[in-house]
PDB file of C-alpha atoms and ligand atoms in Angstrom:
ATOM      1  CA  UNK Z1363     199.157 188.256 -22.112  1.00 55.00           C
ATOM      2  CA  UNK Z1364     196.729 191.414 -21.846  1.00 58.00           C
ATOM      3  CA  UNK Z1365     195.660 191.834 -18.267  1.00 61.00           C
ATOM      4  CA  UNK Z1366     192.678 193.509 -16.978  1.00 71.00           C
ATOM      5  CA  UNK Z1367     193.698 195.781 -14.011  1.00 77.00           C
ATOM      6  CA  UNK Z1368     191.678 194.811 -10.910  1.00 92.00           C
ATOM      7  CA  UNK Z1369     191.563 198.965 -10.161  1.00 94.00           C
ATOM      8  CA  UNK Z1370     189.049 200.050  -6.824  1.00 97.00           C
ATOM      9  CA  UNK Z1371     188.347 203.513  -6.471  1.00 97.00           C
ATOM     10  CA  UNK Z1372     188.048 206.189  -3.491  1.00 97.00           C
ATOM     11  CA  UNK Z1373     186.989 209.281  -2.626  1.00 97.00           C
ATOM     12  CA  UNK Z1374     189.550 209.878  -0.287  1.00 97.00           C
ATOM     13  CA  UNK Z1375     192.964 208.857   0.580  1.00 97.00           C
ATOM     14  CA  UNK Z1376     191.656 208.092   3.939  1.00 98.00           C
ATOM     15  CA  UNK Z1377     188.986 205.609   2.355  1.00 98.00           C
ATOM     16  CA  UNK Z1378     191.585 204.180   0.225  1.00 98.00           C
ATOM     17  CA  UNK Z1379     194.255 203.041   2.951  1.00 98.00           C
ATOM     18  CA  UNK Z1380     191.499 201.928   5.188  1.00 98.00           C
ATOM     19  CA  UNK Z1381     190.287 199.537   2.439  1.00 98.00           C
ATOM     20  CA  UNK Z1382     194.002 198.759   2.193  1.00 98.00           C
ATOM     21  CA  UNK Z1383     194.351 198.504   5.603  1.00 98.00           C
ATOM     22  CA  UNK Z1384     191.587 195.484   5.728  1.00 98.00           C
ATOM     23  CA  UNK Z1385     192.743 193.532   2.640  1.00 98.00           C
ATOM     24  CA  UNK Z1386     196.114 193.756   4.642  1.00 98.00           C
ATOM     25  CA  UNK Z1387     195.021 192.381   7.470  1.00 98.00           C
ATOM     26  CA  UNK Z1388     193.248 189.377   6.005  1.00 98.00           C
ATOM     27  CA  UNK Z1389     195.875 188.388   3.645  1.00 98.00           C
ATOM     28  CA  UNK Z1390     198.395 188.602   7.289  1.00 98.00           C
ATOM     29  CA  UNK Z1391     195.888 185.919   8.339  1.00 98.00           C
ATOM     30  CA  UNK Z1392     195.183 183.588   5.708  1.00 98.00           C
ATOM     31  CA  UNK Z1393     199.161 183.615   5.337  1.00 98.00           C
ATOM     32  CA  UNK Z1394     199.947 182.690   8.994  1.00 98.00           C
ATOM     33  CA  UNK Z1395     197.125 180.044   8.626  1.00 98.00           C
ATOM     34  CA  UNK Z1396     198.300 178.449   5.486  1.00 97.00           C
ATOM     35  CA  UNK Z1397     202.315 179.103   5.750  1.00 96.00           C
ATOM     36  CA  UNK Z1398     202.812 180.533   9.533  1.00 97.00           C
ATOM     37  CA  UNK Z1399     204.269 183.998   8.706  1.00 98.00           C
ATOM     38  CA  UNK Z1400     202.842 186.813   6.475  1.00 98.00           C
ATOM     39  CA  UNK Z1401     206.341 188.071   4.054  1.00 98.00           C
ATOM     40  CA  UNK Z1402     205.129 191.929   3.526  1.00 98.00           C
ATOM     41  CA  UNK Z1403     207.582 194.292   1.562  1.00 98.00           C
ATOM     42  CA  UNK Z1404     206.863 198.140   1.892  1.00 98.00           C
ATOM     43  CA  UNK Z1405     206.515 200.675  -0.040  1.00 98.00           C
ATOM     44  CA  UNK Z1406     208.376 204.460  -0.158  1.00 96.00           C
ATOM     45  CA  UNK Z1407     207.131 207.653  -1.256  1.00 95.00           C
ATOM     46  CA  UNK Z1408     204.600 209.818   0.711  1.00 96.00           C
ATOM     47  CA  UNK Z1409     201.118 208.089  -0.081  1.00 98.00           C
ATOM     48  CA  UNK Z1410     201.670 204.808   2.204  1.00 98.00           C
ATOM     49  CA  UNK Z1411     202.011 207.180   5.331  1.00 98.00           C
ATOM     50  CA  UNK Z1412     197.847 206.899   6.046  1.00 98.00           C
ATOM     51  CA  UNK Z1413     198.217 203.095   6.040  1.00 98.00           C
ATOM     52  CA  UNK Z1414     201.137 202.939   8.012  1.00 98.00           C
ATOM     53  CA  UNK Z1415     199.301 205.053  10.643  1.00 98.00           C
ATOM     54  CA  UNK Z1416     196.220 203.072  10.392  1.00 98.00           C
ATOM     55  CA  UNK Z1417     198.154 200.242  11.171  1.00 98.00           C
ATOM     56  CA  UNK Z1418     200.177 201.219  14.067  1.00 97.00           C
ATOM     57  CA  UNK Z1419     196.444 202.955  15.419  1.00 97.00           C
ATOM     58  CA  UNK Z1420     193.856 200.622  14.901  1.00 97.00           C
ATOM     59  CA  UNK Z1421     196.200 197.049  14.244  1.00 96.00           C
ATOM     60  CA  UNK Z1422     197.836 196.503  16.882  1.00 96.00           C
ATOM     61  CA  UNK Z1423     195.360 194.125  18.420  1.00 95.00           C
ATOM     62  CA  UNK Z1424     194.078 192.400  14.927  1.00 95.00           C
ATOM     63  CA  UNK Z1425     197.499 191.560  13.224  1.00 98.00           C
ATOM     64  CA  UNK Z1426     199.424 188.725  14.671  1.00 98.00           C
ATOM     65  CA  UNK Z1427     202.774 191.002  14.050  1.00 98.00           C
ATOM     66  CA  UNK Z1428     204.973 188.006  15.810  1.00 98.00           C
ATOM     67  CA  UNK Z1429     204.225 186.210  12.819  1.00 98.00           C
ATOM     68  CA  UNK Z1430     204.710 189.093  10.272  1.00 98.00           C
ATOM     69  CA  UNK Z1431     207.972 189.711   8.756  1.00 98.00           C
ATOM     70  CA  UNK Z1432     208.706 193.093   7.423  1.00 98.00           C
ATOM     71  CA  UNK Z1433     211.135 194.248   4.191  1.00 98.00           C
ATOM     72  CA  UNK Z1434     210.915 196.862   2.140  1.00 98.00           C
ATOM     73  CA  UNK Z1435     210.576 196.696  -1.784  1.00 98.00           C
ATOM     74  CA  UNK Z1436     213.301 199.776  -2.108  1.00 98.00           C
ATOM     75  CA  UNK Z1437     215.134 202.391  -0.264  1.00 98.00           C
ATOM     76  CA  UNK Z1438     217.242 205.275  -0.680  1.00 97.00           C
ATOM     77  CA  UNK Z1439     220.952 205.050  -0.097  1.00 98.00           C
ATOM     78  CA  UNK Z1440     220.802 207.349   3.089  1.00 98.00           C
ATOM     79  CA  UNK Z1441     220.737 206.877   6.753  1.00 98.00           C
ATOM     80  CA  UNK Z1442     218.087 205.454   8.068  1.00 98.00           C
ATOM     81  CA  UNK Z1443     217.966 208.271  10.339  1.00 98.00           C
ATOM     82  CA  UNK Z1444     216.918 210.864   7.786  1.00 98.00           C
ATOM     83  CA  UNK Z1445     213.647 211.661   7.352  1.00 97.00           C
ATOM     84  CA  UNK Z1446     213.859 211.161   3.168  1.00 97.00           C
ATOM     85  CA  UNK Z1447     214.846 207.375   3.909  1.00 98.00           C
ATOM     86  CA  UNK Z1448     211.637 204.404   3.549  1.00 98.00           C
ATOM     87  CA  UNK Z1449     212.928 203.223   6.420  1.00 98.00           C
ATOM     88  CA  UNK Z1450     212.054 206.528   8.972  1.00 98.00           C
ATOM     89  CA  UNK Z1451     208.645 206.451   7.307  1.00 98.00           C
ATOM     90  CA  UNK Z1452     208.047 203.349   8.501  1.00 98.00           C
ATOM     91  CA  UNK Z1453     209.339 203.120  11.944  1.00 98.00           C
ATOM     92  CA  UNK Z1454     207.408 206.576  12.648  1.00 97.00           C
ATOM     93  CA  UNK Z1455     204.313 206.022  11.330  1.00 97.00           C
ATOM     94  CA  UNK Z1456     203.923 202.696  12.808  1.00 97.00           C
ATOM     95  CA  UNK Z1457     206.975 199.830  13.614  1.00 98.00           C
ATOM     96  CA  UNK Z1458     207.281 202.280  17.022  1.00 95.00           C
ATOM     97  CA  UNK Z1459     203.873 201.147  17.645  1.00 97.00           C
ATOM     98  CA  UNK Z1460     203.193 197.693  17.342  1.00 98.00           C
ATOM     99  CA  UNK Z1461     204.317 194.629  19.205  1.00 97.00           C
ATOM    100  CA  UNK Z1462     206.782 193.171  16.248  1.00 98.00           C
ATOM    101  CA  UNK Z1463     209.805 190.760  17.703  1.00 98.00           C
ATOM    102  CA  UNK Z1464     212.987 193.445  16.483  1.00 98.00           C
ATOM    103  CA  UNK Z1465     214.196 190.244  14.521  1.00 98.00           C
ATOM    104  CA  UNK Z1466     211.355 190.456  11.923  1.00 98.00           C
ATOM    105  CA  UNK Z1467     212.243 193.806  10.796  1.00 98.00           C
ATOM    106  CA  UNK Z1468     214.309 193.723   7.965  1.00 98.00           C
ATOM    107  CA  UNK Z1469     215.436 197.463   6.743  1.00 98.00           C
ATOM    108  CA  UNK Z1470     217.573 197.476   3.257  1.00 98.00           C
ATOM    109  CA  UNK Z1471     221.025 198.423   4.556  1.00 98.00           C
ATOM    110  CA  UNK Z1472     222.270 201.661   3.959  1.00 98.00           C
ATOM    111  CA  UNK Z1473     225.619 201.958   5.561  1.00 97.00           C
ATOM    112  CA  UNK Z1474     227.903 199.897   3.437  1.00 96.00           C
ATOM    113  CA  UNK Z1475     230.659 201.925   1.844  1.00 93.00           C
ATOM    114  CA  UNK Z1476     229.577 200.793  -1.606  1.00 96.00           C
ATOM    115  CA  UNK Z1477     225.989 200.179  -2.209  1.00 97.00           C
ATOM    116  CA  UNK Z1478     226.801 197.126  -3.959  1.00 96.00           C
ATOM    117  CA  UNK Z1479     227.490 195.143  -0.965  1.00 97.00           C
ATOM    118  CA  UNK Z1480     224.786 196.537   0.566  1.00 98.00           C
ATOM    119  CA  UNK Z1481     222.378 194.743  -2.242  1.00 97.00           C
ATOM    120  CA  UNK Z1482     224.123 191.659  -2.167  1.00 96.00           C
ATOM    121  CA  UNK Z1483     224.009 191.532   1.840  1.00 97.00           C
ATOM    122  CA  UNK Z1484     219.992 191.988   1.523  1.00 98.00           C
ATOM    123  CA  UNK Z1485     219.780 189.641  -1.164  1.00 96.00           C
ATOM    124  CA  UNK Z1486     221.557 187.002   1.256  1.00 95.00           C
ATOM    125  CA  UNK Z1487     219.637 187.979   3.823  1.00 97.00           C
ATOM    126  CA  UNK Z1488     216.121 187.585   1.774  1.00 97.00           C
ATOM    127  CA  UNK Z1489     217.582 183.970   0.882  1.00 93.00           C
ATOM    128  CA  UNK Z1490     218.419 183.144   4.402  1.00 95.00           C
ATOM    129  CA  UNK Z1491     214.589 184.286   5.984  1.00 96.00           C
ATOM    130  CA  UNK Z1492     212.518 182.777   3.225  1.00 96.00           C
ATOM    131  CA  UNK Z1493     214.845 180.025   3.297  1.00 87.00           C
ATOM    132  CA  UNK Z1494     214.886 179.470  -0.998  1.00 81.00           C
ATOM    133  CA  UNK Z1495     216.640 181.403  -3.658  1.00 77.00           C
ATOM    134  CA  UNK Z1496     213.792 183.036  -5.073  1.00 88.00           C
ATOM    135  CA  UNK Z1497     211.519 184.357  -2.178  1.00 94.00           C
ATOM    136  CA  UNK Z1498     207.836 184.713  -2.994  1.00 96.00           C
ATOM    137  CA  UNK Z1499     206.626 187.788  -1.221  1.00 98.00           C
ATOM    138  CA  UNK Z1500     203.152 187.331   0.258  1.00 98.00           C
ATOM    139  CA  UNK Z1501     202.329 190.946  -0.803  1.00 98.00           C
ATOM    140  CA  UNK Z1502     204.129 193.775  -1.938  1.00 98.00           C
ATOM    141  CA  UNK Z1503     203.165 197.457  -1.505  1.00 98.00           C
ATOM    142  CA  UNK Z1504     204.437 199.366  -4.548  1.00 98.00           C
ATOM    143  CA  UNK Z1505     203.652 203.119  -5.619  1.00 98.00           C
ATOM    144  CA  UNK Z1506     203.802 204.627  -8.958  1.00 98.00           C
ATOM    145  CA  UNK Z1507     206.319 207.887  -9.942  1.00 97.00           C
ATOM    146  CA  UNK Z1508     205.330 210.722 -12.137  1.00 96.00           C
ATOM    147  CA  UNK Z1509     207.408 209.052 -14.854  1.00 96.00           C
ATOM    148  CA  UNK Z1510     206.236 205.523 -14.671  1.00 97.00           C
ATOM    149  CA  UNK Z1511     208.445 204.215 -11.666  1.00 97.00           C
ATOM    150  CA  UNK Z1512     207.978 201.701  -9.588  1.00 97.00           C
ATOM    151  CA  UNK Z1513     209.841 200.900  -6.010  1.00 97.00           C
ATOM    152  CA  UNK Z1514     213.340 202.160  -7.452  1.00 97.00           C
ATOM    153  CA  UNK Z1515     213.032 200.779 -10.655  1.00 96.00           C
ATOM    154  CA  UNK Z1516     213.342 203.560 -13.204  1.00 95.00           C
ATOM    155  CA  UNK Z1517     212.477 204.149 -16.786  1.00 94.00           C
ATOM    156  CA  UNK Z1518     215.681 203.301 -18.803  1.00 87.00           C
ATOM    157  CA  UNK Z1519     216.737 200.692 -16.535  1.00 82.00           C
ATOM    158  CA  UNK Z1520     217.741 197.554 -18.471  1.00 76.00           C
ATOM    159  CA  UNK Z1521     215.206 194.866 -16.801  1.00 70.00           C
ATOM    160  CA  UNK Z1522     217.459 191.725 -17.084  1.00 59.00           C
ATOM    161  CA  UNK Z1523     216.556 188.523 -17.165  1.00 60.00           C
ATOM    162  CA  UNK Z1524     219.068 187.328 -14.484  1.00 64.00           C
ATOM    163  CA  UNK Z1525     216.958 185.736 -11.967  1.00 71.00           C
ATOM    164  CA  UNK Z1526     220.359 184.657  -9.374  1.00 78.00           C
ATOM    165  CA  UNK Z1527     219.752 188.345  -7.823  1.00 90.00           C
ATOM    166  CA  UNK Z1528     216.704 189.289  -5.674  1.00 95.00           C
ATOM    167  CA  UNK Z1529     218.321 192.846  -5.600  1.00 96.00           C
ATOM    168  CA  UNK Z1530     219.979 195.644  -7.170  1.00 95.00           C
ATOM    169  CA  UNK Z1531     221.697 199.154  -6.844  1.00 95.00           C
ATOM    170  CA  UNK Z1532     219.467 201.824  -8.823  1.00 95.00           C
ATOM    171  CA  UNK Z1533     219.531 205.232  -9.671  1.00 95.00           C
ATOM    172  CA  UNK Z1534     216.415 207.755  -9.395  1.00 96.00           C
ATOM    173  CA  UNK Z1535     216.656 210.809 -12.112  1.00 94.00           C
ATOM    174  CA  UNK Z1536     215.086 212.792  -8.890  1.00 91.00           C
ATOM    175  CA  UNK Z1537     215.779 212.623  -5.155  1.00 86.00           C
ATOM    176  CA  UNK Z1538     218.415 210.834  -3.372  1.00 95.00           C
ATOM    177  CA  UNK Z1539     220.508 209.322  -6.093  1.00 96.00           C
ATOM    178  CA  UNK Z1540     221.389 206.118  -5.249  1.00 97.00           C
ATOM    179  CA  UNK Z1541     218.601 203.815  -4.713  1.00 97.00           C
ATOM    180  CA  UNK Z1542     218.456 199.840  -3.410  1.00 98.00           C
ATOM    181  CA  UNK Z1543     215.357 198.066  -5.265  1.00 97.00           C
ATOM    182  CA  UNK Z1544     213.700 194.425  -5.245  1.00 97.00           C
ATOM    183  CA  UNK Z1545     214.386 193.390  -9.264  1.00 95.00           C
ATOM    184  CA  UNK Z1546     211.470 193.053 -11.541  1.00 94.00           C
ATOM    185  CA  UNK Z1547     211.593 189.096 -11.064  1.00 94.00           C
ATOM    186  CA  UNK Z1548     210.994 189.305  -7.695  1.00 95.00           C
ATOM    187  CA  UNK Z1549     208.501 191.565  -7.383  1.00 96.00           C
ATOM    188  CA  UNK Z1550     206.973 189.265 -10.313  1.00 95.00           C
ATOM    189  CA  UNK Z1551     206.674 186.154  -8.209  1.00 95.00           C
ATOM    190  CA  UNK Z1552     204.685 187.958  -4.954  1.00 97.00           C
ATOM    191  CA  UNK Z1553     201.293 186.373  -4.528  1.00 96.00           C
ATOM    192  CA  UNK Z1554     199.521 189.643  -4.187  1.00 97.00           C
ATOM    193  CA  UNK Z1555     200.656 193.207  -4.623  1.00 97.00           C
ATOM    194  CA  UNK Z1556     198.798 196.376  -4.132  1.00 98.00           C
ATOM    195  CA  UNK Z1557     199.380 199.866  -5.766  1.00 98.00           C
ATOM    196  CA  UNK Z1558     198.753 202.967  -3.713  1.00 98.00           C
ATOM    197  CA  UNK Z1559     198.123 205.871  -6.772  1.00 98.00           C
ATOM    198  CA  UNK Z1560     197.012 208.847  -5.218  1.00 97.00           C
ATOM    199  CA  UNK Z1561     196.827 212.688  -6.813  1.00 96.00           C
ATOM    200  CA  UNK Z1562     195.909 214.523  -9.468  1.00 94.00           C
ATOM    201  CA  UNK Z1563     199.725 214.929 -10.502  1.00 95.00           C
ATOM    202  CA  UNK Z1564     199.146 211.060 -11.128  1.00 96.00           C
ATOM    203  CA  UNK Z1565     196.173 210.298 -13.249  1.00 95.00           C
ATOM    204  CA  UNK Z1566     197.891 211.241 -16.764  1.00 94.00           C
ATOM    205  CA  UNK Z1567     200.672 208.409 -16.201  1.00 96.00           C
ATOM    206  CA  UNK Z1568     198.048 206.412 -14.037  1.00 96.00           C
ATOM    207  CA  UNK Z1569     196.140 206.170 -17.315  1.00 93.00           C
ATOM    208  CA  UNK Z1570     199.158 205.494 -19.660  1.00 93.00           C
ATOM    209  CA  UNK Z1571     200.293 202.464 -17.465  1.00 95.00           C
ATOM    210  CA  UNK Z1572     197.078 200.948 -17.023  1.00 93.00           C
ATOM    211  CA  UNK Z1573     196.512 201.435 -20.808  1.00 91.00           C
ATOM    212  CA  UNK Z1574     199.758 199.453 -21.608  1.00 90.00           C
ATOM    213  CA  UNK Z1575     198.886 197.173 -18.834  1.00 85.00           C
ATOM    214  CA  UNK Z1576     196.205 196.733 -21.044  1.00 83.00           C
ATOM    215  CA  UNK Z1577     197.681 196.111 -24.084  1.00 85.00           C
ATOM    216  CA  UNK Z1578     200.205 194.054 -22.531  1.00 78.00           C
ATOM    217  CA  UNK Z1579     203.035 197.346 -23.594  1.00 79.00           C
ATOM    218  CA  UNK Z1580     205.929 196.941 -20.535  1.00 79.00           C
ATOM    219  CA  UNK Z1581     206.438 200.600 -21.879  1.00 87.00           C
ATOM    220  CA  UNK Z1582     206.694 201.480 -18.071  1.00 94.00           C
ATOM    221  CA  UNK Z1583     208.374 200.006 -15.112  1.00 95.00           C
ATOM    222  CA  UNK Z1584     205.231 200.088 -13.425  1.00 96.00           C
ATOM    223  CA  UNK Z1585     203.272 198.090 -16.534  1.00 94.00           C
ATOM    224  CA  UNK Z1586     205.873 195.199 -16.079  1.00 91.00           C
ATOM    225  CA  UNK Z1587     204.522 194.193 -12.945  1.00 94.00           C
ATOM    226  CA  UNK Z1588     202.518 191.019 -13.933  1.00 89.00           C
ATOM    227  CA  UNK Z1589     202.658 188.761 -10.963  1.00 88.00           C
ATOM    228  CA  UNK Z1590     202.031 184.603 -10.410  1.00 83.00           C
ATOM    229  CA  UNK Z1591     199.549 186.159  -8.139  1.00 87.00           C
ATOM    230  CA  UNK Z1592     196.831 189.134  -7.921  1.00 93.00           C
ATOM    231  CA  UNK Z1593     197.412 193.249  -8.409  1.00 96.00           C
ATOM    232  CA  UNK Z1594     195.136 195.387  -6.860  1.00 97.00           C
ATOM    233  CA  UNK Z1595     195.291 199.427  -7.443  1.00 97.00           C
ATOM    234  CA  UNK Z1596     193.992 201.175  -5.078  1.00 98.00           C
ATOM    235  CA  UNK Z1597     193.256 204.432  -6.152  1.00 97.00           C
ATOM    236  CA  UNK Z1598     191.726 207.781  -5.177  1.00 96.00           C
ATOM    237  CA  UNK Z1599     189.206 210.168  -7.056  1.00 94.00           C
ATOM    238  CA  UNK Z1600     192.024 212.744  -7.968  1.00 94.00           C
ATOM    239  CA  UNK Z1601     194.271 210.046 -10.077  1.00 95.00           C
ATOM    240  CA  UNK Z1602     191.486 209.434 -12.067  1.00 90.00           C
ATOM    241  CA  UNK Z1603     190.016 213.145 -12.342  1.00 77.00           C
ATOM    242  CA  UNK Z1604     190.762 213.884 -16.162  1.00 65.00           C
ATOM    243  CA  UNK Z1605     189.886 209.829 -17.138  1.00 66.00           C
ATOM    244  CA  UNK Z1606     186.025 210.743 -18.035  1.00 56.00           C
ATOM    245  CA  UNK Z1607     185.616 206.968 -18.897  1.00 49.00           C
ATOM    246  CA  UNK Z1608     183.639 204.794 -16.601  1.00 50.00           C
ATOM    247  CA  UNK Z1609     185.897 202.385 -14.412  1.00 49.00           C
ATOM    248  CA  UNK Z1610     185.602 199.377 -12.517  1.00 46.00           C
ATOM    249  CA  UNK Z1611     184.715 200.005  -8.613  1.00 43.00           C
TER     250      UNK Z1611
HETATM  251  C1  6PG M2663     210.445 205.636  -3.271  1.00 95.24           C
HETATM  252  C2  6PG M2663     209.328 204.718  -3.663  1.00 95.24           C
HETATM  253  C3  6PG M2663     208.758 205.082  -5.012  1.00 95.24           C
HETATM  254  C4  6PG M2663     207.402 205.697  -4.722  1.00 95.24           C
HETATM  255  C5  6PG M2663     206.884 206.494  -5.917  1.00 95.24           C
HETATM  256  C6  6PG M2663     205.585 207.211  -5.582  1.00 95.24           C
HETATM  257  O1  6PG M2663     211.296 205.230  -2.497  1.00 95.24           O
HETATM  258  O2  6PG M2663     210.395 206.774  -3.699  1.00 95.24           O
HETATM  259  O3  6PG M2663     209.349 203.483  -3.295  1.00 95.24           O
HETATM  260  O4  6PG M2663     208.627 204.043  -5.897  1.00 95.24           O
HETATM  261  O5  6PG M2663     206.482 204.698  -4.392  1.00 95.24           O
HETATM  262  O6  6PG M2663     207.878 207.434  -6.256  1.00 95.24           O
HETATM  263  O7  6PG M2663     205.875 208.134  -4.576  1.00 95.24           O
HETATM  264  P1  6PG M2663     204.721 209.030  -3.897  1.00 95.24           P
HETATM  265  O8  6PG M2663     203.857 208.096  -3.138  1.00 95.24           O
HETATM  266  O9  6PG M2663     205.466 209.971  -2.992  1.00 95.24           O
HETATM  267  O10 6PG M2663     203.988 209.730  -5.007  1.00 95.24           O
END
């Protein structure tokens, strides 16, 4: 069914991860008050960073992070040490700084000897902390690629319909190779999920996947995300430079 994008727009990418930053923090409470614990699966790529420094700056004090459990909606199949992996982003933009019990943290694992196992160990470990086979994220950062991406879920990839796995072994055409990814199905049954689009580089595919979106086209990794619950884009000025239509605020 045709959707209507629920897209807000920014001047800055400052403005935009602030406003992220608060819808954040009030779904983390409404979700501790209705289910005790807020499920939150991060995003890669550069454009979270601002939020993830908001929150380990000016969060600390207003998130209830013993209640907050924290995964991550894809990774790259390299240490976590290394600076390229979702993982490092994280923990130095903000996990260093916030009061989070060590056993909520939940980092894809990357030291398997075959990445396979590595999926399949997340997967059972998903299973095990949400406690049912097919977990139901409470939100779900996601970002969008220069070629329609979406967490590691690439253009080409054949979305299958087998909803036994949570999680599966990718691979990007750019940047580390091998990639660990939520599947399409699960990032379909979060309850809310935010895109962070930011860049000029981004507003011709922007428009493209918000056009199929649209027209209900899943032309794009990123147009097949149609959850159970609500998408928000969150979007700067730049993305949407070349658009010349008016848009929703
Ligand atoms: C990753 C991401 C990926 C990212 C997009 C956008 O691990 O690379 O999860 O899906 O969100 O590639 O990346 P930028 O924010 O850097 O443009």
């Amino acid at each position: 069914m045709p959707l209507e994008p629920h897209i807000r727009i920014f001047p800055t990418v400052q403005a935009l991860s602030e406003a992220a930053a608060i819808e954040l923090a009030r779904l983390s409470s409404d979700s501790i008050a209705q289910r005790g614990r807020f499920m939150l699966a991060l995003s890669g790529g550069s454009t979270p960073r601002t939020l993830y420094e908001l929150l380990g700056k000016n969060y600390r004090n207003s998130i209830d992070w013993q209640y907050v459990h924290i995964f991550w909606g894809d990774e790259r199949y390299i240490p976590h040490e290394n600076p390229e992996s979702n993982y490092f982003l994280a923990k130095k933009s903000f996990l260093g700084y916030i009061e989070i019990p060590i056993e909520n943290i939940h980092p894809i694992p990357t030291s398997y000897s075959s990445p396979e196992e590595a999926a399949r160990t997340y997967d059972h470990e998903l299973k095990d902390i949400f406690g049912e086979i097919k977990p139901e994220f409470d939100l779900i950062l996601l970002g969008l690629g220069s070629d329609g991406h979406t967490a590691s879920l690439f253009p080409g990839l054949k979305f299958e319909n087998d909803d036994s796995r949570n999680v599966i072994v990718t691979e990007s055409p750019a940047g580390p190779r091998i990639r660990i990814s939520l599947t399409m199905n699960t990032i379909n049954r979060a309850r809310n999920i935010f895109f962070l689009v930011e860049g000029e580089e981004k507003a011709g595919i922007l428009k493209k996947v918000l056009n199929c979106i649209q027209e209900d086209q899943p032309n794009f990794p990123a147009s097949r995300v149609n959850p159970i619950g609500i998408v928000t884009w969150f979007v700067d000025r730049t993305a949407i430079k070349e658009w010349g239509q008016p848009l929703k605020k």
